[in-house]
PDB file of N, CA and C in Angstrom:
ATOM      1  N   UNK B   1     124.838  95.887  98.401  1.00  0.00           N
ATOM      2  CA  UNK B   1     124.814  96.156  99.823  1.00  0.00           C
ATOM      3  C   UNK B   1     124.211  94.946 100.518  1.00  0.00           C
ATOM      4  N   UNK B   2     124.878  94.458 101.578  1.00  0.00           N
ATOM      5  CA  UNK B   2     124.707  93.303 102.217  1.00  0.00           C
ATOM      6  C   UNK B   2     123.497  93.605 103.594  1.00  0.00           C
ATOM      7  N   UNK B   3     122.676  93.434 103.501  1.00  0.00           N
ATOM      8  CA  UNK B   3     121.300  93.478 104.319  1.00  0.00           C
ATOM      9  C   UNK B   3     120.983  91.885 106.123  1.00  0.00           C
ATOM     10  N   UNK B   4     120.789  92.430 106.696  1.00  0.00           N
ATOM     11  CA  UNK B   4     120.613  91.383 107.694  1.00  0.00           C
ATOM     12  C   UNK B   4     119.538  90.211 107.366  1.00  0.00           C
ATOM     13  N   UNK B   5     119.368  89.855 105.870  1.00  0.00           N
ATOM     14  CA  UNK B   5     119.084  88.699 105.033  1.00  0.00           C
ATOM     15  C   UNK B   5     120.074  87.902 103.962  1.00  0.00           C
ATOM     16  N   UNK B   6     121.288  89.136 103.753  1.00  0.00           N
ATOM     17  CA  UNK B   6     122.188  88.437 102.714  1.00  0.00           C
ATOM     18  C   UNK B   6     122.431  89.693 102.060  1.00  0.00           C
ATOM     19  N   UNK B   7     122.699  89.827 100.865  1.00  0.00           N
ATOM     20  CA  UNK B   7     122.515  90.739  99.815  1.00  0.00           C
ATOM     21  C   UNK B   7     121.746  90.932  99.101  1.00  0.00           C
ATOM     22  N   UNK B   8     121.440  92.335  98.699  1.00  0.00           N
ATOM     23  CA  UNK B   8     120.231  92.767  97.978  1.00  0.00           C
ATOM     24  C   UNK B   8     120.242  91.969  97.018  1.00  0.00           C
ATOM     25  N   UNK B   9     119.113  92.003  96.120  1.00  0.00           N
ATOM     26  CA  UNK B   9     118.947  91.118  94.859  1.00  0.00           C
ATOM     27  C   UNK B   9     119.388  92.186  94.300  1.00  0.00           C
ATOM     28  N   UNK B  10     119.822  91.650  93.085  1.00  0.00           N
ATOM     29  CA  UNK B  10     120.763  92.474  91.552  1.00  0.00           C
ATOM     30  C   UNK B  10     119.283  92.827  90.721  1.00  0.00           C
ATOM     31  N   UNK B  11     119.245  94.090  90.070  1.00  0.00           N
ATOM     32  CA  UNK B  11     118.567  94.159  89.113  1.00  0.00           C
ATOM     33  C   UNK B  11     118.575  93.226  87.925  1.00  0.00           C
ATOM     34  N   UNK B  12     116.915  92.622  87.751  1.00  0.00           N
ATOM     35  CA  UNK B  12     117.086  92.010  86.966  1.00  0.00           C
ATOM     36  C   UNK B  12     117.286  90.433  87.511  1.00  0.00           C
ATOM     37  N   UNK B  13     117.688  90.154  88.761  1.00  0.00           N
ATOM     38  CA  UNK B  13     117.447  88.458  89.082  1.00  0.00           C
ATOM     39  C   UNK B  13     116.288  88.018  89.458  1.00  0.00           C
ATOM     40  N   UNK B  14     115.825  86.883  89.764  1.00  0.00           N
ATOM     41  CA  UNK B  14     114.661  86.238  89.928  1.00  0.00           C
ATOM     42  C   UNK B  14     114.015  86.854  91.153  1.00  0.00           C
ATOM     43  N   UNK B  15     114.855  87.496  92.295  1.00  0.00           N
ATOM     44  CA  UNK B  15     114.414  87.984  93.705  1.00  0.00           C
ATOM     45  C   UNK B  15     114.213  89.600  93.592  1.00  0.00           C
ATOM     46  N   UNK B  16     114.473  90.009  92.658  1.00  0.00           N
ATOM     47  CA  UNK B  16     114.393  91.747  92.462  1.00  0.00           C
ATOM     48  C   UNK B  16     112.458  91.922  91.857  1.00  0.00           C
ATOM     49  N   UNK B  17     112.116  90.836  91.479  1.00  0.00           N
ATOM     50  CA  UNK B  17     110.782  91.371  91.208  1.00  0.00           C
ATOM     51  C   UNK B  17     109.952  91.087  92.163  1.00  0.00           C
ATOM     52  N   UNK B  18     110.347  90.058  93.515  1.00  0.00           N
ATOM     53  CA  UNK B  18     109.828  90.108  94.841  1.00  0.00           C
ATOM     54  C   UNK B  18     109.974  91.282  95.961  1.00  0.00           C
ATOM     55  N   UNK B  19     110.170  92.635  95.317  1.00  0.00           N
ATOM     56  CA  UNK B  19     110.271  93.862  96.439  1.00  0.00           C
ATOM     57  C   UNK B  19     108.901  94.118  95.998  1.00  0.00           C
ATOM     58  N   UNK B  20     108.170  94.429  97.280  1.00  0.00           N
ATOM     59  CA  UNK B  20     106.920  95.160  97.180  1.00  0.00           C
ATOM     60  C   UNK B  20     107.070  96.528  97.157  1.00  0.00           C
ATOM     61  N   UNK B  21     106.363  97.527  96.450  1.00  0.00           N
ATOM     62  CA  UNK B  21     106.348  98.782  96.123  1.00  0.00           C
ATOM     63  C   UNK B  21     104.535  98.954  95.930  1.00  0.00           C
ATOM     64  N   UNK B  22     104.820 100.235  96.888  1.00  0.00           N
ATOM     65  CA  UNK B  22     103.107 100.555  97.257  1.00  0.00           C
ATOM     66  C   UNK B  22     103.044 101.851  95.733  1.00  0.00           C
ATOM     67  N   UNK B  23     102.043 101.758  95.674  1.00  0.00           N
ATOM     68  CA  UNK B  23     101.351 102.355  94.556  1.00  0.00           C
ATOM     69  C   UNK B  23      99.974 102.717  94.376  1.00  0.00           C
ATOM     70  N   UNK B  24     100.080 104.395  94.546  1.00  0.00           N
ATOM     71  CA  UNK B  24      98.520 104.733  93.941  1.00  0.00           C
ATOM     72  C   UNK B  24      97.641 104.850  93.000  1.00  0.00           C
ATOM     73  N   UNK B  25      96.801 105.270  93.109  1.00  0.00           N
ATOM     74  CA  UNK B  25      95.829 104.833  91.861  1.00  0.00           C
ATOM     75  C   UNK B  25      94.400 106.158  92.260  1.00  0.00           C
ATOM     76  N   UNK B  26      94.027 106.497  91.257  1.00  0.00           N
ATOM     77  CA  UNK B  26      92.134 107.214  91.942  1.00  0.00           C
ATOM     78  C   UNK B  26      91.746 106.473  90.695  1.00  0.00           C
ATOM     79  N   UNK B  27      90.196 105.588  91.808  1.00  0.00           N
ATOM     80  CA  UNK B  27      89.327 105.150  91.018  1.00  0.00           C
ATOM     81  C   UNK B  27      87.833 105.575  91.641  1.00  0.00           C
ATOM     82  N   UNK B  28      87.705 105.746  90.740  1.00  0.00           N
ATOM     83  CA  UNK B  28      86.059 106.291  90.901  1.00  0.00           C
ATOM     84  C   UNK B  28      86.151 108.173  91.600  1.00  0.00           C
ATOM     85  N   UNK B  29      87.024 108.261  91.140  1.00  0.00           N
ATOM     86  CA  UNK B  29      87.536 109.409  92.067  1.00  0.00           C
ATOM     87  C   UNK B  29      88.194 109.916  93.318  1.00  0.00           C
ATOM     88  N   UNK B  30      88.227 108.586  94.010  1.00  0.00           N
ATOM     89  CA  UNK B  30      89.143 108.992  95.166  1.00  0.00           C
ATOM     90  C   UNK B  30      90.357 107.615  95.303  1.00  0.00           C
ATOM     91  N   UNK B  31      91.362 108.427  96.025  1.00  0.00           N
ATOM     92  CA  UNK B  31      92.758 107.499  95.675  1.00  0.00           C
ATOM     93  C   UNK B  31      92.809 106.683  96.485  1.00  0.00           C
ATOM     94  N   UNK B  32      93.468 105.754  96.103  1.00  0.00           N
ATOM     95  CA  UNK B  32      93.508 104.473  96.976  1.00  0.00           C
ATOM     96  C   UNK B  32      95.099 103.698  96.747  1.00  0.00           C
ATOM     97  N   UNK B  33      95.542 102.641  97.442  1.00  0.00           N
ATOM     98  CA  UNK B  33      96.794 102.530  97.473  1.00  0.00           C
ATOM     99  C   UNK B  33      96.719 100.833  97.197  1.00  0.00           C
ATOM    100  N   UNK B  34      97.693 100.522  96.876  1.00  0.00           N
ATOM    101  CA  UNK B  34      98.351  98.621  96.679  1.00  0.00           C
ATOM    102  C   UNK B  34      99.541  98.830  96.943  1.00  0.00           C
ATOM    103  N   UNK B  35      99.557  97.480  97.379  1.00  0.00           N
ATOM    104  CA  UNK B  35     101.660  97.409  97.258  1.00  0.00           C
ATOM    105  C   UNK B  35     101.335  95.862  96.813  1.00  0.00           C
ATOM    106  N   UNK B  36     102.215  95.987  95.551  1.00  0.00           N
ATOM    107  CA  UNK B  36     102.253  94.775  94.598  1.00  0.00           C
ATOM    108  C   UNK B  36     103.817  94.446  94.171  1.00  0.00           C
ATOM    109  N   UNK B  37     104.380  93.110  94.269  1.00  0.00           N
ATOM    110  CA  UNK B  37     105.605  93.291  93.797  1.00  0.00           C
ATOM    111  C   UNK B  37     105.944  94.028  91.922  1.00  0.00           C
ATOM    112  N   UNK B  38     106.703  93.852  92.134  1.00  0.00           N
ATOM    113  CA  UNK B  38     106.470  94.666  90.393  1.00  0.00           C
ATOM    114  C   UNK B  38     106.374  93.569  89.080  1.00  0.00           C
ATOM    115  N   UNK B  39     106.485  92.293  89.659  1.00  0.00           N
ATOM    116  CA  UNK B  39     106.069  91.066  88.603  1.00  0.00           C
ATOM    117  C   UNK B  39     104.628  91.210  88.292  1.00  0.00           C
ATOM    118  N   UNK B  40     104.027  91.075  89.310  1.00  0.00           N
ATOM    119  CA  UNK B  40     102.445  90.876  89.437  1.00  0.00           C
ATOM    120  C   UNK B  40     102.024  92.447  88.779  1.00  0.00           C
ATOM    121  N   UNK B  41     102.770  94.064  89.384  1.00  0.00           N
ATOM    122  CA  UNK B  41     102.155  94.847  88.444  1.00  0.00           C
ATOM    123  C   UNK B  41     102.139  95.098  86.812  1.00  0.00           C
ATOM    124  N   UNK B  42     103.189  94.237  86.444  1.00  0.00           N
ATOM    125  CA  UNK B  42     103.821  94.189  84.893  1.00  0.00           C
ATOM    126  C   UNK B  42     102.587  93.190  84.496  1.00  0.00           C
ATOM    127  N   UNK B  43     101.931  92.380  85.104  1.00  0.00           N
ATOM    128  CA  UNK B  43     101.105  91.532  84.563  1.00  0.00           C
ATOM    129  C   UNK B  43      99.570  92.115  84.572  1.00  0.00           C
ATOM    130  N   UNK B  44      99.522  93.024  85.711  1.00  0.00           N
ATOM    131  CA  UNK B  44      98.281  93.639  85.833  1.00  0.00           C
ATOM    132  C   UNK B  44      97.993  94.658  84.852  1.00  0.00           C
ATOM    133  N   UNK B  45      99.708  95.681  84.256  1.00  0.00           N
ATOM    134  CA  UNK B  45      98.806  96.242  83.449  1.00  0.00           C
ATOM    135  C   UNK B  45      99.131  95.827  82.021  1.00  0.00           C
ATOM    136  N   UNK B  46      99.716  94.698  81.810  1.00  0.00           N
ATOM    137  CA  UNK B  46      99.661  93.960  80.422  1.00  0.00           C
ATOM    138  C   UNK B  46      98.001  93.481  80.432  1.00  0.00           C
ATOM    139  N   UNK B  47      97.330  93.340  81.819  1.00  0.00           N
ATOM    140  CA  UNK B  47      96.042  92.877  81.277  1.00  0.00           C
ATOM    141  C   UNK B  47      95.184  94.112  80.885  1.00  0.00           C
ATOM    142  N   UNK B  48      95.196  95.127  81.161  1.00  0.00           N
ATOM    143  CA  UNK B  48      94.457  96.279  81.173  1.00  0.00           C
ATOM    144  C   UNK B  48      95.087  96.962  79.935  1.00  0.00           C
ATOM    145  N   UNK B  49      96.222  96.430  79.272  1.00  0.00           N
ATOM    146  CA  UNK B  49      96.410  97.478  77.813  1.00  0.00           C
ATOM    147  C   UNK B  49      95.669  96.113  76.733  1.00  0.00           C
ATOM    148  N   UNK B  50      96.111  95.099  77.329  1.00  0.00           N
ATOM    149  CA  UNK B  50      95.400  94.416  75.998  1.00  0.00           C
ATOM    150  C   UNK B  50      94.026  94.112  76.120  1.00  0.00           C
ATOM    151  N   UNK B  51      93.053  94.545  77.220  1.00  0.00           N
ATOM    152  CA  UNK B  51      91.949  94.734  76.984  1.00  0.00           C
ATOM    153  C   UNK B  51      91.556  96.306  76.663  1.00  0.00           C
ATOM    154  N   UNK B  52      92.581  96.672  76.197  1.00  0.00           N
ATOM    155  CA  UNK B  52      92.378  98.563  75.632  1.00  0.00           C
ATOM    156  C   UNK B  52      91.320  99.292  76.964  1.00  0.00           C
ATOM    157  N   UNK B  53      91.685  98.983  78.279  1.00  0.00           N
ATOM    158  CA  UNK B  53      91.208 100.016  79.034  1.00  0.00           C
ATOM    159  C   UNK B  53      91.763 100.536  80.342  1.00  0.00           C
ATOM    160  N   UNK B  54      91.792 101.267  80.942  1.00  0.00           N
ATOM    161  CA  UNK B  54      93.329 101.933  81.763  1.00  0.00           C
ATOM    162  C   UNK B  54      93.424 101.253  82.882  1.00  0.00           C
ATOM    163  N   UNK B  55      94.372 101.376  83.407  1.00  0.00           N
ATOM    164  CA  UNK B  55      94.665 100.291  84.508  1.00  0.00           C
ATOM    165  C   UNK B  55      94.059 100.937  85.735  1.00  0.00           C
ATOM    166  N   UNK B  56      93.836 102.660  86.091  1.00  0.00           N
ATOM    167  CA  UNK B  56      92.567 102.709  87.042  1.00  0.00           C
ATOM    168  C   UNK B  56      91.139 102.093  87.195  1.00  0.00           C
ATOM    169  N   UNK B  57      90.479 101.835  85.373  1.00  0.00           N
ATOM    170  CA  UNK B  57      89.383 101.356  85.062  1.00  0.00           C
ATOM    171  C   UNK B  57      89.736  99.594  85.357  1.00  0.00           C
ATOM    172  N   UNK B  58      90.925  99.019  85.108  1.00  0.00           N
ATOM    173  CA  UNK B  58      90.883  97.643  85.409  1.00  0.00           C
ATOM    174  C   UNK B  58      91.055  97.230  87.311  1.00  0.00           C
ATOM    175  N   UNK B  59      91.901  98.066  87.892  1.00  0.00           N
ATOM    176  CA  UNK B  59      91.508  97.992  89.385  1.00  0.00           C
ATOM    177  C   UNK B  59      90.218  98.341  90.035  1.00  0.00           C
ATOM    178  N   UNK B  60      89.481  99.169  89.198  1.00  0.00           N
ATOM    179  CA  UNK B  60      88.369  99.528  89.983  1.00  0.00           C
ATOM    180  C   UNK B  60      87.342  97.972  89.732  1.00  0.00           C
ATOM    181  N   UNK B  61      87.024  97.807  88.745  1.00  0.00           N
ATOM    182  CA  UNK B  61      86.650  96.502  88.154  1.00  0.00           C
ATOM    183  C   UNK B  61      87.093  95.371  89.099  1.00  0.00           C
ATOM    184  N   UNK B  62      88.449  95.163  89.509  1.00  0.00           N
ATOM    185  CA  UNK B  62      88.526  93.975  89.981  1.00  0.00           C
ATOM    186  C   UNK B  62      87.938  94.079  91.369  1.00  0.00           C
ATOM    187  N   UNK B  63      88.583  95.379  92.530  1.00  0.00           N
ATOM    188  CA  UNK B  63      88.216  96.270  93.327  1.00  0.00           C
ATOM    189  C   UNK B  63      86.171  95.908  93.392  1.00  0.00           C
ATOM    190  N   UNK B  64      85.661  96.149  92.791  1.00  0.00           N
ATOM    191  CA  UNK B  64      84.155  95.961  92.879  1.00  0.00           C
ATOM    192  C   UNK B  64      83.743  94.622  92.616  1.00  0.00           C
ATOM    193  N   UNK B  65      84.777  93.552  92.119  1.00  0.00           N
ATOM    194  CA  UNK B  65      84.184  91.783  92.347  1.00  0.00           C
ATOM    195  C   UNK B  65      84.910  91.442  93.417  1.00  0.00           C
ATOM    196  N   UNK B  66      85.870  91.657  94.472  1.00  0.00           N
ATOM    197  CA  UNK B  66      86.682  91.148  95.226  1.00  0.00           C
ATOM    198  C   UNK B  66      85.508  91.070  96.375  1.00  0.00           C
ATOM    199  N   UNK B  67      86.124  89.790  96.809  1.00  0.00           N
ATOM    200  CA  UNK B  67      85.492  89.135  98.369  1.00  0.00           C
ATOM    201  C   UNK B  67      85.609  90.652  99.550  1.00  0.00           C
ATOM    202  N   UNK B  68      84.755  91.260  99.929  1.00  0.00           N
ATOM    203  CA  UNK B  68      85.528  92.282 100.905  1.00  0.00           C
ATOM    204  C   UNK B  68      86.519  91.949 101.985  1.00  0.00           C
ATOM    205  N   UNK B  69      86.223  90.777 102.431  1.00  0.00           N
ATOM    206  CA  UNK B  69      87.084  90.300 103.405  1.00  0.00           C
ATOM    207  C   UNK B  69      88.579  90.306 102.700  1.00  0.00           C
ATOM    208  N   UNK B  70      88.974  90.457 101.380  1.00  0.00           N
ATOM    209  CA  UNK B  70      90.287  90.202 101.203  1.00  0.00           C
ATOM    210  C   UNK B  70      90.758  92.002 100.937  1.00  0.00           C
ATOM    211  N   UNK B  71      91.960  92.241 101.066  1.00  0.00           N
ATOM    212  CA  UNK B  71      92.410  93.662 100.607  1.00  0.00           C
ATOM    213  C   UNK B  71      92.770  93.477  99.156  1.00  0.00           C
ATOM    214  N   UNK B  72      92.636  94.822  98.627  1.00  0.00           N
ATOM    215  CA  UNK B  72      92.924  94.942  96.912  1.00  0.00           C
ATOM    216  C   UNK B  72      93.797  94.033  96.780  1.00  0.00           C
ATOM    217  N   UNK B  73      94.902  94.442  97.253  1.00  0.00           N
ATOM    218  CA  UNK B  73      96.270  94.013  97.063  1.00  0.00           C
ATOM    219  C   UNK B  73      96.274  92.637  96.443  1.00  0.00           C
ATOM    220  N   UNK B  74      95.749  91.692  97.373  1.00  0.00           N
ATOM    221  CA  UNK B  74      95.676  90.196  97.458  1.00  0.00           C
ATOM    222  C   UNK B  74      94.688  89.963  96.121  1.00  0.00           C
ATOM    223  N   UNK B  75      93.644  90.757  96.031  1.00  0.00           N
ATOM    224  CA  UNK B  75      92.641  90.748  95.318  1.00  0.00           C
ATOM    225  C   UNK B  75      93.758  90.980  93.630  1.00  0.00           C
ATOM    226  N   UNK B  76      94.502  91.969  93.537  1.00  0.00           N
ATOM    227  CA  UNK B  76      95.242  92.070  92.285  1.00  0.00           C
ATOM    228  C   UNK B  76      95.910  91.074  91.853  1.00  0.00           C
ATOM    229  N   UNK B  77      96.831  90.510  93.093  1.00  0.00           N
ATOM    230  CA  UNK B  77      97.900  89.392  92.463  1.00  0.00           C
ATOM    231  C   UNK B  77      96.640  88.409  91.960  1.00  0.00           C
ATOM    232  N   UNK B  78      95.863  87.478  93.139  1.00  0.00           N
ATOM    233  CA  UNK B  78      94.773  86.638  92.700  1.00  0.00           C
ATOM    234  C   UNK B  78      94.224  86.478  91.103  1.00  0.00           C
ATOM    235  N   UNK B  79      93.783  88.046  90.939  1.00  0.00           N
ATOM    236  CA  UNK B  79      93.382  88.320  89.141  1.00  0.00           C
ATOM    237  C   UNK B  79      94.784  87.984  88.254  1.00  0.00           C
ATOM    238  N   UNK B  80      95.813  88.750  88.765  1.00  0.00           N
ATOM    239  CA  UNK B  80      96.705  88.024  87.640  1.00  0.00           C
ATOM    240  C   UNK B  80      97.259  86.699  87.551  1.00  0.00           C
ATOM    241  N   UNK B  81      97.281  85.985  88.338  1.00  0.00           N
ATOM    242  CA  UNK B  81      97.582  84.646  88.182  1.00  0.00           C
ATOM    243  C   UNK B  81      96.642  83.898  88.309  1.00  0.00           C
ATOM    244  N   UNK B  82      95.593  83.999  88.109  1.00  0.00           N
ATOM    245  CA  UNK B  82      94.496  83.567  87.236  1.00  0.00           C
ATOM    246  C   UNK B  82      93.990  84.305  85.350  1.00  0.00           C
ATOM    247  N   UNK B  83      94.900  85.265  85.483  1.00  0.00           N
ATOM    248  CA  UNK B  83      95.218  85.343  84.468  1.00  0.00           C
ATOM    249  C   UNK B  83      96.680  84.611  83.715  1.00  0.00           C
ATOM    250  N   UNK B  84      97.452  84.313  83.908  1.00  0.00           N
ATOM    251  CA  UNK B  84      98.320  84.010  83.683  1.00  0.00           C
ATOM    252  C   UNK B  84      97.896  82.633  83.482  1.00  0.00           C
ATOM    253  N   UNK B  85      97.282  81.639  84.597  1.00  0.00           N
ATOM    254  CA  UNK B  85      96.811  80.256  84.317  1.00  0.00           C
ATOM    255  C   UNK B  85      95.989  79.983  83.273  1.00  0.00           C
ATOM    256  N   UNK B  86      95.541  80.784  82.824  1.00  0.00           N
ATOM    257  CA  UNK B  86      94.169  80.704  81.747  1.00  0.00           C
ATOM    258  C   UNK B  86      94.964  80.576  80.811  1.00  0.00           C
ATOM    259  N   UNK B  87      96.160  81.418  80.427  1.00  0.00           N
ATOM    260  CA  UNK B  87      96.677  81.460  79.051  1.00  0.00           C
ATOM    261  C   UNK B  87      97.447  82.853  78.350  1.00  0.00           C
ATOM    262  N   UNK B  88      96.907  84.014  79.463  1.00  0.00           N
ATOM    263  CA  UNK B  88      97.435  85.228  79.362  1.00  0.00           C
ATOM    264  C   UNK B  88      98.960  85.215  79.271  1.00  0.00           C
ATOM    265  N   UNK B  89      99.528  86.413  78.214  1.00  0.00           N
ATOM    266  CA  UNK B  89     100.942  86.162  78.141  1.00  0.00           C
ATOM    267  C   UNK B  89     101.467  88.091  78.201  1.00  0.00           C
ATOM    268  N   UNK B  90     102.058  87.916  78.683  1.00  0.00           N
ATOM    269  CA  UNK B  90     102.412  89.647  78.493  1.00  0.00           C
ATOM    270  C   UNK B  90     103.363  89.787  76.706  1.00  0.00           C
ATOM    271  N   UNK B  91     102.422  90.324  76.321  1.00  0.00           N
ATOM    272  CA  UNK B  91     102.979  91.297  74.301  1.00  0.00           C
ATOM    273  C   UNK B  91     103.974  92.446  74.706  1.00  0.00           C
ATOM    274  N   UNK B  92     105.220  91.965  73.792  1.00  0.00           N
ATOM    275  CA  UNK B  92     105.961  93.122  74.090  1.00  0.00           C
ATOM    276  C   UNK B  92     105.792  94.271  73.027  1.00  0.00           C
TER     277      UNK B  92
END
């Protein structure tokens, strides 16, 4: 379907993992929301299974070191591509 940008991206091309999709989460007990493209969430919770702890427990974590001035959101991608620069690789 042709969109007043061009055409949608195809599942699976380089521009299909640039749709943002909002997503909840409860940490610490009450819910809270991100919208992350789905590259950056495939990386967020490859970091949270290979540190064996759940990906509510790894947002809340990042969530409690983030600058307040920035929103989660920004705060998530930030952690993973600083994960990714370090050396992190997503295990299939």
């Amino acid at each position: 379907m042709n969109g007043p940008a061009g055409p949608a991206p195809q599942s699976g091309s380089p521009q299909s993992g640039s749709i943002v999709r909002k997503r909840s989460i409860s940490i610490r007990g009450h819910a809270t929301s991100f919208s992350l493209e789905d590259a950056f969430f495939e990386i967020v919770e490859a970091i949270a299974r290979q540190r064996g702890i759940s990906l509510a427990a790894l947002v809340a974590e990042i969530d409690d070191n983030r600058d307040k001035r920035a929103n989660l959101s920004s705060a998530l991608r930030l952690h993973a591509l600083e994960w990714v620069k370090s050396g992190g690789r997503i295990e299939e």
